XYZ file of C-alpha atoms in Angstrom:
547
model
C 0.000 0.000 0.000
C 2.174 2.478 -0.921
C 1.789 5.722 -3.214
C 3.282 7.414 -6.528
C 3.011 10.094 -8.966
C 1.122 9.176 -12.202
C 1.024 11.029 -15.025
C -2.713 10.382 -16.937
C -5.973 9.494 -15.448
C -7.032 6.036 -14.409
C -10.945 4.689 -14.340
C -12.707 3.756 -11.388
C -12.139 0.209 -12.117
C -8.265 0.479 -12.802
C -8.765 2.518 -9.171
C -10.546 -0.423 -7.429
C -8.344 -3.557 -9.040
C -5.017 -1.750 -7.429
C -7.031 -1.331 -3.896
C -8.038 -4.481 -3.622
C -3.635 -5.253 -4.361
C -2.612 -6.116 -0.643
C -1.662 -8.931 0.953
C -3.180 -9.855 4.392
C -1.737 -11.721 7.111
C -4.174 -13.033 9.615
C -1.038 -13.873 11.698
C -0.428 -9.919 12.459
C -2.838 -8.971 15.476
C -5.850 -7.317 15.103
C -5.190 -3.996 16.921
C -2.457 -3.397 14.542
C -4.928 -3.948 10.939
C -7.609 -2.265 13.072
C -5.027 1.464 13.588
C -4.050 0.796 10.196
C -7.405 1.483 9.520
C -7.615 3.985 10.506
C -4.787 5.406 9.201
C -6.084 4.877 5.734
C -8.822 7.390 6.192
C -5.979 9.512 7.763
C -4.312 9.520 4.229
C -7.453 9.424 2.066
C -8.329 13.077 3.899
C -4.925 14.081 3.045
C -4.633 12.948 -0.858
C -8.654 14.636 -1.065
C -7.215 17.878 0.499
C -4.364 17.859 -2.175
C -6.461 17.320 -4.985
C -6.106 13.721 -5.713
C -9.092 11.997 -5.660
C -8.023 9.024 -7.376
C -6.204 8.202 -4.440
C -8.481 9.156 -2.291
C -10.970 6.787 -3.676
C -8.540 3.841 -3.678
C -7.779 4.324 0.348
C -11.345 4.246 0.946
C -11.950 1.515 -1.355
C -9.165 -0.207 0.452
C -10.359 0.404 3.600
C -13.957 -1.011 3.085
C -12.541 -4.180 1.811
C -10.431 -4.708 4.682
C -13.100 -4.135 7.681
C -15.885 -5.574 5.467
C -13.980 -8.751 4.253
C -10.255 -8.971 6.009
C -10.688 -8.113 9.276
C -14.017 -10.029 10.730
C -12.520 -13.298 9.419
C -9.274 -12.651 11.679
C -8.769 -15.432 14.841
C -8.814 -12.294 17.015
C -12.013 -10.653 15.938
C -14.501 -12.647 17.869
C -13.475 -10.799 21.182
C -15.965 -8.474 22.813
C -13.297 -6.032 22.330
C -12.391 -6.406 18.730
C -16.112 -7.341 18.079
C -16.774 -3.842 19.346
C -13.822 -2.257 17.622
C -14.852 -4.023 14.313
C -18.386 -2.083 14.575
C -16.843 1.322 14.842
C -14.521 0.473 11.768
C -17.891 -0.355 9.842
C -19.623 2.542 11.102
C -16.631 4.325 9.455
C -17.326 2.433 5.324
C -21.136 3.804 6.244
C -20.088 7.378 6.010
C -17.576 6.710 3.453
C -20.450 5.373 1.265
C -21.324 8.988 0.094
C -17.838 10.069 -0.713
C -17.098 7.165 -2.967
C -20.558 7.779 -4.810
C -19.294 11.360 -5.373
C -15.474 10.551 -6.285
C -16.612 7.902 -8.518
C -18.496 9.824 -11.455
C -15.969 12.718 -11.398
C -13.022 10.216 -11.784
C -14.532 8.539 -14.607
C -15.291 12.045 -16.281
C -12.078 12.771 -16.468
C -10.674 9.653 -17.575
C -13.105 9.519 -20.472
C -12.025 13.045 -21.443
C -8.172 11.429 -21.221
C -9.781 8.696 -23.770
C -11.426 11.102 -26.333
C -8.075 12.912 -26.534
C -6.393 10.483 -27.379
C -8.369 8.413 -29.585
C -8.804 12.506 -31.312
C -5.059 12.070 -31.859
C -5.068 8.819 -33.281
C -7.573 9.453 -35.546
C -5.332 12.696 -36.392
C -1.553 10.335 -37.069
C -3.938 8.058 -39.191
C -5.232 11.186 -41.076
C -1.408 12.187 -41.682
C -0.305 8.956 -42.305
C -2.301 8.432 -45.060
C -1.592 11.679 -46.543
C 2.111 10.726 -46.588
C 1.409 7.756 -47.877
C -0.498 9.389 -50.591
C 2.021 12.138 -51.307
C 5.098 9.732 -50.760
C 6.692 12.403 -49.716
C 8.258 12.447 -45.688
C 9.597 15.660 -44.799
C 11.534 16.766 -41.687
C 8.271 18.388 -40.480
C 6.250 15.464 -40.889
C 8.448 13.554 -38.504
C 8.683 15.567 -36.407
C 4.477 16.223 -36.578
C 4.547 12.458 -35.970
C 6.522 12.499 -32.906
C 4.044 15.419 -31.254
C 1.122 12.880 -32.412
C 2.558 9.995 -30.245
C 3.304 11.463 -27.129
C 0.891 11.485 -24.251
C -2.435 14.022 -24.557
C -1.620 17.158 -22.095
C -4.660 18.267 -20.809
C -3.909 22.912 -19.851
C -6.722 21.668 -17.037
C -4.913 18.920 -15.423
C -1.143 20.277 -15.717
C -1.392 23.384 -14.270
C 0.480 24.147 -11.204
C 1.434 20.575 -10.971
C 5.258 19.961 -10.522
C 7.145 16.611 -9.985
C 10.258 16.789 -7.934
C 13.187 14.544 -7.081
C 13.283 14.547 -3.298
C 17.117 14.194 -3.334
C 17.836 17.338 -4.993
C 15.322 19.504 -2.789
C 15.413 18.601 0.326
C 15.335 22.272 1.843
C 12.917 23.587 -0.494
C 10.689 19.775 1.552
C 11.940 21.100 4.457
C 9.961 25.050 3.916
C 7.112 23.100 1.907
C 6.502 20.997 5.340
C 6.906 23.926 7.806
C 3.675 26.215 5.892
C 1.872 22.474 5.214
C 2.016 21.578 9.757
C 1.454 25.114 10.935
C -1.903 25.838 8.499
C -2.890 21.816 9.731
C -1.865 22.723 13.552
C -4.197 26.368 13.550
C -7.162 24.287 12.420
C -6.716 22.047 14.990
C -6.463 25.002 17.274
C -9.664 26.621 15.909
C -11.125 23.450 16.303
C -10.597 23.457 20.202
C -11.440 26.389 20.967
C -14.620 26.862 19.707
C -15.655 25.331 22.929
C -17.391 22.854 21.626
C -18.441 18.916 23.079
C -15.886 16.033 21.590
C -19.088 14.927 19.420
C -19.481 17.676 17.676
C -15.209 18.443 17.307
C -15.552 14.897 16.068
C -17.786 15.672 13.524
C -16.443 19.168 12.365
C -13.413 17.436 11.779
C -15.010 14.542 9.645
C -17.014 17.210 7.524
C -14.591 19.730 6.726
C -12.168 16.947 5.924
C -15.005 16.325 2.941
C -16.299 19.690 1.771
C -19.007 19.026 0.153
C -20.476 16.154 1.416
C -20.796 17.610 4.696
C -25.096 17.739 3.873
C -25.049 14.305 2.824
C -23.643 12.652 6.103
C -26.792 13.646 8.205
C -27.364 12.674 12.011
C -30.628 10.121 11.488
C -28.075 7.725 9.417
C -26.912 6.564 12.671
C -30.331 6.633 14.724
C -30.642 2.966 14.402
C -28.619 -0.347 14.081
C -30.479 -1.739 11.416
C -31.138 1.482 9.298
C -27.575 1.248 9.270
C -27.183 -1.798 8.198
C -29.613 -1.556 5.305
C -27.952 1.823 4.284
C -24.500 0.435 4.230
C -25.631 -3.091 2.179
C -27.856 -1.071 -0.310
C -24.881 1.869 -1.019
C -22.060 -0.738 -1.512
C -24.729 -3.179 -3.627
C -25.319 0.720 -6.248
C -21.527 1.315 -5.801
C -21.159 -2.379 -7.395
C -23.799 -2.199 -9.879
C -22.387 1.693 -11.029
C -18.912 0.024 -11.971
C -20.209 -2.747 -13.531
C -22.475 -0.648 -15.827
C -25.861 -1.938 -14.946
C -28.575 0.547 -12.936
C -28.707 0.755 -9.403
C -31.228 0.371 -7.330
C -32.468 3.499 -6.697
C -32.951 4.246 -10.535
C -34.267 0.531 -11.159
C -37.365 1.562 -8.790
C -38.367 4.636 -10.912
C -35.280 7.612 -9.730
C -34.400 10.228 -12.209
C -30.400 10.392 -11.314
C -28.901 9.187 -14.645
C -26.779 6.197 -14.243
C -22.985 6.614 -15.136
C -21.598 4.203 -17.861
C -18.858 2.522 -16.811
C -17.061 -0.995 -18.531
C -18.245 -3.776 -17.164
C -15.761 -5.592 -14.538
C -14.770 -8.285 -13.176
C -14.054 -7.474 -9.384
C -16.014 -8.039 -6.906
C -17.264 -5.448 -3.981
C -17.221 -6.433 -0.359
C -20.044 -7.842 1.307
C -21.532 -6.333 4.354
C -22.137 -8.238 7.429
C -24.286 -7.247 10.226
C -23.011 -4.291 12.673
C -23.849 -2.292 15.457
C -24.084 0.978 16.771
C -20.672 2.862 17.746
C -20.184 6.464 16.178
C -17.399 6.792 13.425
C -14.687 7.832 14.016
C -13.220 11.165 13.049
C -9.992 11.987 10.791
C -7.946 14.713 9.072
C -9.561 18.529 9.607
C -8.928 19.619 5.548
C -10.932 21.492 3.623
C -11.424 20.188 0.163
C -10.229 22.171 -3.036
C -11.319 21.566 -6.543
C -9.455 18.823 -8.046
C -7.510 19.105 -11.373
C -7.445 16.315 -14.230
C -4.198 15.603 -13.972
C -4.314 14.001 -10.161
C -1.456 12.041 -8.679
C -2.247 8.247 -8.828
C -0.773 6.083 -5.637
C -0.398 2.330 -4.415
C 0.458 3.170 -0.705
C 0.007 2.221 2.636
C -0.815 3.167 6.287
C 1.569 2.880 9.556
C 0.790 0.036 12.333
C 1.917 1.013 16.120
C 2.916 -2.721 17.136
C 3.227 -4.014 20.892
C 6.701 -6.045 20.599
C 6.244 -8.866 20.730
C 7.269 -11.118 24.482
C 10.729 -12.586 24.449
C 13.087 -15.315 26.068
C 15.192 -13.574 28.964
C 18.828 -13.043 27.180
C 21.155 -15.272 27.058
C 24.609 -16.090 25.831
C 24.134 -17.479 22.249
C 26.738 -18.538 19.167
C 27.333 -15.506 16.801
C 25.507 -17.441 13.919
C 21.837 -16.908 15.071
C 22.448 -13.117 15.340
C 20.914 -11.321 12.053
C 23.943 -10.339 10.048
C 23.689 -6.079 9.685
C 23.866 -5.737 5.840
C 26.743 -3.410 4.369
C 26.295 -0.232 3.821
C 27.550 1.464 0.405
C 29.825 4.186 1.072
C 27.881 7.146 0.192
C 28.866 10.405 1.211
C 25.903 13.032 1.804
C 24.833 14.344 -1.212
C 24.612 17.909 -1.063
C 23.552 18.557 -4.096
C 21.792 21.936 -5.011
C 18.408 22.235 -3.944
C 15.944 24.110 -4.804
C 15.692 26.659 -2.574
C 19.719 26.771 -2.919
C 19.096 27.443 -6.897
C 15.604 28.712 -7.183
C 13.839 31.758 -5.960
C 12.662 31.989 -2.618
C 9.262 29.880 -1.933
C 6.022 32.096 -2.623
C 4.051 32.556 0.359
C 0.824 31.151 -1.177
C 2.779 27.901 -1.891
C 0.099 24.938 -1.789
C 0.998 21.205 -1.695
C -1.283 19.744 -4.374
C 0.825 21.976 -6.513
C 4.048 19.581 -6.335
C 4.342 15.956 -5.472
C 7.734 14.015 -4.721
C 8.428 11.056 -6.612
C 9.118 7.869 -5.414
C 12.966 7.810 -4.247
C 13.157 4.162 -3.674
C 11.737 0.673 -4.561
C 11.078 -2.777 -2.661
C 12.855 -5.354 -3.945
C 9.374 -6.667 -6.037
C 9.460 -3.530 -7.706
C 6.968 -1.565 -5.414
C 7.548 2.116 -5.012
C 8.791 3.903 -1.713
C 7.264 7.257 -0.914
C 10.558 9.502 0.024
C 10.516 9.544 4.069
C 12.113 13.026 5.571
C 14.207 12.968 8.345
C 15.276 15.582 10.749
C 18.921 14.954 11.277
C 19.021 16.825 15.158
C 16.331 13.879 15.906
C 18.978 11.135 16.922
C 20.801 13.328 19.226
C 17.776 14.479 20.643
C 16.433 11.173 21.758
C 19.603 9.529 23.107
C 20.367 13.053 25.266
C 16.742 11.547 26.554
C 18.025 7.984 26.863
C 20.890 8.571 28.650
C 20.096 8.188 32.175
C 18.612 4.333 31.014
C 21.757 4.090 28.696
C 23.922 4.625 31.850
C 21.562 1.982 33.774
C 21.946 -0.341 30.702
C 18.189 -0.490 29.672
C 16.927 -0.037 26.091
C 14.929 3.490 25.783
C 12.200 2.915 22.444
C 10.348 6.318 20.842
C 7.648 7.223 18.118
C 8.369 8.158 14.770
C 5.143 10.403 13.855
C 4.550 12.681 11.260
C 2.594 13.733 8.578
C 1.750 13.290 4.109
C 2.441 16.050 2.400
C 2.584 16.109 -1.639
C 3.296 12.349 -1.653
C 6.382 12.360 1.189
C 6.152 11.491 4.340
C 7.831 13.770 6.950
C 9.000 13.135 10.387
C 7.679 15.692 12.741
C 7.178 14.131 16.194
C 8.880 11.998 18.713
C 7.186 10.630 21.089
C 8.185 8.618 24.439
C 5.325 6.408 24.926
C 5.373 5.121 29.339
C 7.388 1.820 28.895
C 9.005 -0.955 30.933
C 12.788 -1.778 30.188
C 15.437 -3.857 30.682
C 18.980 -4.348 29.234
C 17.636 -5.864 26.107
C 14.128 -5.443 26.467
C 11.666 -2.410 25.816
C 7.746 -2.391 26.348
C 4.990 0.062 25.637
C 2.301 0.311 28.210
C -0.529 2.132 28.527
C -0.705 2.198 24.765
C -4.387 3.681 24.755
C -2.616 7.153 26.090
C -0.124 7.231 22.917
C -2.842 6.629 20.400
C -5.372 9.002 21.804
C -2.587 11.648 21.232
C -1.128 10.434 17.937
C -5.420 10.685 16.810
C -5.839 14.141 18.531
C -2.567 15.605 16.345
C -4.054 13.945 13.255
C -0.534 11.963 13.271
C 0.449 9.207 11.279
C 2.858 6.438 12.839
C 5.788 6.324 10.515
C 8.546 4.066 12.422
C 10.333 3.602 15.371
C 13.464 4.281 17.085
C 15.283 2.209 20.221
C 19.366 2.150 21.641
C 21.116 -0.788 21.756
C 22.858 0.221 25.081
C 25.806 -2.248 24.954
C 25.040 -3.968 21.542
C 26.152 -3.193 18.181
C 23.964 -1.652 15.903
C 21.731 -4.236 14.030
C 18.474 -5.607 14.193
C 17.677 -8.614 16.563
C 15.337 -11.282 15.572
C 12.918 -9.640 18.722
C 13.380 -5.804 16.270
C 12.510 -7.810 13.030
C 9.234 -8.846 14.425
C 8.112 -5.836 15.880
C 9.163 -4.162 13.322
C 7.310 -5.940 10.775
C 4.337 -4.753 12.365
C 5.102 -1.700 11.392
C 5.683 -2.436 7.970
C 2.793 -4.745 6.936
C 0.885 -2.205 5.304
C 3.177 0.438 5.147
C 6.585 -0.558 3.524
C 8.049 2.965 4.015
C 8.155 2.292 8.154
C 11.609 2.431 9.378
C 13.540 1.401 12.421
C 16.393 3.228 14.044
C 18.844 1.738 15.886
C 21.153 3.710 18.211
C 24.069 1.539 19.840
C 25.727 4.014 21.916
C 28.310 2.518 23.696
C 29.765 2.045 19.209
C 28.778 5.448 18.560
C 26.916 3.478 15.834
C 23.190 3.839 14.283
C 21.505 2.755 11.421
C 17.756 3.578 9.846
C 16.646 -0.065 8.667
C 13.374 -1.539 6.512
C 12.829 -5.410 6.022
C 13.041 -6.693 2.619
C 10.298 -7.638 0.720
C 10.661 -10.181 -0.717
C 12.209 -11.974 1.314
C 12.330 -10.423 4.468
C 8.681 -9.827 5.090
C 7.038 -13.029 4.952
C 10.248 -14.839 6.519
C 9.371 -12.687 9.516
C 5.710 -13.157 9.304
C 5.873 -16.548 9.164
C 8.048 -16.832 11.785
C 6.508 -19.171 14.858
C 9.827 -18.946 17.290
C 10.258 -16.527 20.717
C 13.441 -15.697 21.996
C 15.963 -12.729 21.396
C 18.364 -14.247 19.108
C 16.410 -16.875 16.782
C 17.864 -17.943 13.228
C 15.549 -17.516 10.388
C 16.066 -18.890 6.886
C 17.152 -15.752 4.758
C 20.232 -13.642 5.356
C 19.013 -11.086 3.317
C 15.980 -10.274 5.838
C 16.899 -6.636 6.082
C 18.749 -3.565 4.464
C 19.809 -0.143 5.057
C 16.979 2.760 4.318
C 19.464 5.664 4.445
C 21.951 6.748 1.850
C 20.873 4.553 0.130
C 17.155 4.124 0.245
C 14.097 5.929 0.751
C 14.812 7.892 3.658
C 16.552 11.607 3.142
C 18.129 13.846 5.609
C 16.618 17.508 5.443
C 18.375 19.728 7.342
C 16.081 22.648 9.231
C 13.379 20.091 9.374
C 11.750 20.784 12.724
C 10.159 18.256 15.280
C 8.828 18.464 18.523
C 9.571 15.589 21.396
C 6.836 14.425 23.414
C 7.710 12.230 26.419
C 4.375 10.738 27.917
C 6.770 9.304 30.353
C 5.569 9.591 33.939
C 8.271 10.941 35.912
């Protein structure tokens, strides 16, 4: 589930077959899908905010089909608790019903006017070709007409004010592009509080304005009753299904005058609904909602999971073999290449995101791209000046990496100390309803994690690889740092995928220092990789430690 820049328009049903592309692992636990959940809707605010609806509409797409078909089939979900959590997640694909129905039509409009173009410049380079033909006569100009004729349609409508940029090359102009993006997110949330209103209605200010315009449509008496729910929620997805597929929907097949929007038939199949009760959705990113352009960025991406580590064997003396082998770094020096605010004029203040997006500065090893991750450089320093009283005790310190989506990168802008439990090799979250409560109210997204190694080397245990491929199950572009002190070593580390991933998730055995199969299981994410130094970024450090 991971995102990247596209340069034409894609149809609903090119939309829906790359949502329903993600693998799920019933062996990760259910509170981690469940916050990835809601992370999704996170993202989907963001992408809408930004103008891209396509991707919008996949997230939400993506979303439905895991709490609608995924999740309840989980060995965890029959819990009162997750039965109850499960619930509020389908409460959430009711009120997304309405924003699909409106993405959906205005999607397809444009990628029927990306058709007509170009089958109105085929038709032209068969026009010329016969002419040529005719005349048997090829001049300079006509090649070069030809070449014009073959290229992708621009669209004056969908290109405007769009820019693609190479993250590498400008990292400081990131670095003032994230400082506007947080502050204008942060005084919302401000105004939000203090208009002194009840967490309900914050709740749903936040929900609404994160959706312009279909703020009307998302009324109150949806929610008055369990099974008016449930009939809403089964009749929307059953007209979302029959839409794509081309046939009428209900509503029109019983006498309504909306016309029905023509759409190839397909051959996926929309999630079932099963039956649901009555918790209140939840709420997500505070954005208002621009017009979109035609030519909207286009992403596979994914969402961050906070994962409990998992329990392990007390430590123990073991042979060298079974620890995971740190793979080599390249030597790369820092690139300091120009950027653009080093070779560009300085950034106008009316500087919007939807007006650039970052391309992808990375890719798994199956191909998949990496969104370009942003790291504050100062944050390292900062969090083992906080660890150092437990580094001096020998016990492990772990932190937060939170942050934010802005123009298709991901920027670090948080660390938070969540209460934990440590020992010399061991380091466990409690309380864990606290951190998320506080990563929800800042509208944060989870985007990695960060521990010391206070007498180790620098490298990832088998105990790190299976937290951390919590993290990474649904979004690959989650990172671990390790800090190791007492080596003056650290590291920012992803697991590989394939084969690192579902070696991990596979994995059955406890203890610290297990072998697995693979050697490859992880690599490097910094220089080279996804993740980029940007100097200036700023971050704030939140330690929900009590003292």
């Amino acid at each position: 589930m991971n995102g990247q820049g596209r340069t034409q328009p894609i149809s609903v049903e090119q939309i829906v077959e790359q949502a329903e592309n993600f693998e799920y692992n019933p062996l990760v636990p259910f509170k981690h899908w469940s916050r990835s959940a809601g992370t999704l809707l996170k993202e989907a605010g963001i992408y809408h905010h930004e103008g891209n609806e396509e991707q919008a509409y996949l997230l939400l797409f993506r979303h439905a089909r895991l709490v609608l078909d995924k999740l309840p089939t989980h060995p965890q979900a029959r819990s009162k608790e997750n039965d109850l959590v499960l619930q509020q997640l389908r409460k959430d694909v009711l009120r997304n019903i309405s924003k699909l129905e409106a993405l959906r039509p205005r999607i397809n409009k444009r990628f029927d006017r990306y058709q007509a173009i170009l089958k109105e410049r085929s038709q032209a380079k068969a026009t010329h070709t016969r002419t040529v033909a005719a005349s048997r006569r090829v001049s300079a100009d006509d090649t070069h007409t030809q070449k014009g004729l073959s290229s992708p349609p621009s669209d004056s409508a969908s290109a405007q004010g769009t820019e693609t940029l190479s993250a590498g090359e400008n990292r400081d102009f990131a670095v003032k592009l994230a400082h506007k993006e947080i502050r204008r997110r942060a005084t919302e949330r401000k105004a939000t509080r203090h208009a002194a209103i009840t967490q309900e209605g914050e709740q749903e200010w936040r929900t609404a304005s994160s959706w312009g315009e279909w703020e009307k449509a998302l009324t109150k008496d949806t929610y008055t009753k369990d099974q008016k729910d449930q009939d809403t929620l089964s009749r929307d997805m059953h007209n979302i299904r029959m839409q794509v597929s081309g046939s009428k929907p209900e509503a029109l097949q019983q006498g309504g005058s909306r016309p029905a929007v023509k759409t190839p038939k397909s051959h996926f199949v929309y999630p079932t609904v099963p039956q649901k009760s009555s918790w209140e959705p939840q709420a997500y990113s505070p954005y208002s909602t621009p017009d979109p352009t035609l030519e909207d960025l286009v992403a596979k991406h994914a969402t961050s999971l906070p994962p409990q580590r998992p329990s392990k064997t007390p430590n123990s003396k073991l042979e060298d073999a079974f620890l995971p082998q740190r793979p080599n770094k390249e030597a790369i020096t820092y690139d300091r290449s120009p950027s653009r605010s080093d070779t560009a004029s300085p950034v106008p203040q009316d500087l919007k995101p939807s007006t650039f997006t970052f391309q992808p500065s990375a890719y798994l090893e199956n191909g998949s791209p990496l969104r370009t991750i942003f790291l504050p450089p100062d944050l390292r320093h900062h969090f083992l000046s906080i660890a150092l009283p437990n580094t001096k005790a020998n016990l492990e310190t772990c932190g937060i990496l939170c942050g934010t989506l802005i123009s298709n990168a991901l920027f670090i802008s948080k660390l938070v100390i969540p209460e934990q439990t440590s020992t010399s090799d061991t380091c466990e979250t409690v309380n864990e309803s606290d951190l998320f409560d506080y990563i929800d109210g800042e509208d944060l997204m989870i985007l990695g994690w960060i521990h010391t190694h206070p007498t180790q080397t620098c490298f990832m245990s088998s105990r790190d690889l299976h937290t951390h491929s919590g993290y990474q199950v649904m979004m690959p572009e989650s990172i671990a740092i390790v800090c190791a002190p007492s080596k003056a070593d650290w590291g920012v580390f992803r697991l590989t995928d394939p084969p690192g991933m579902k070696t991990v998730l596979n994995c059955t055995q406890s203890g610290l220092f297990h072998p697995h199969a693979e050697s490859n299981i992880y690599t490097d994410a910094l220089r080279p990789g996804h993740v980029y130094e940007a100097k200036g970024l700023e971050f704030d450090v939140v330690d929900m430690r009590r003292s």
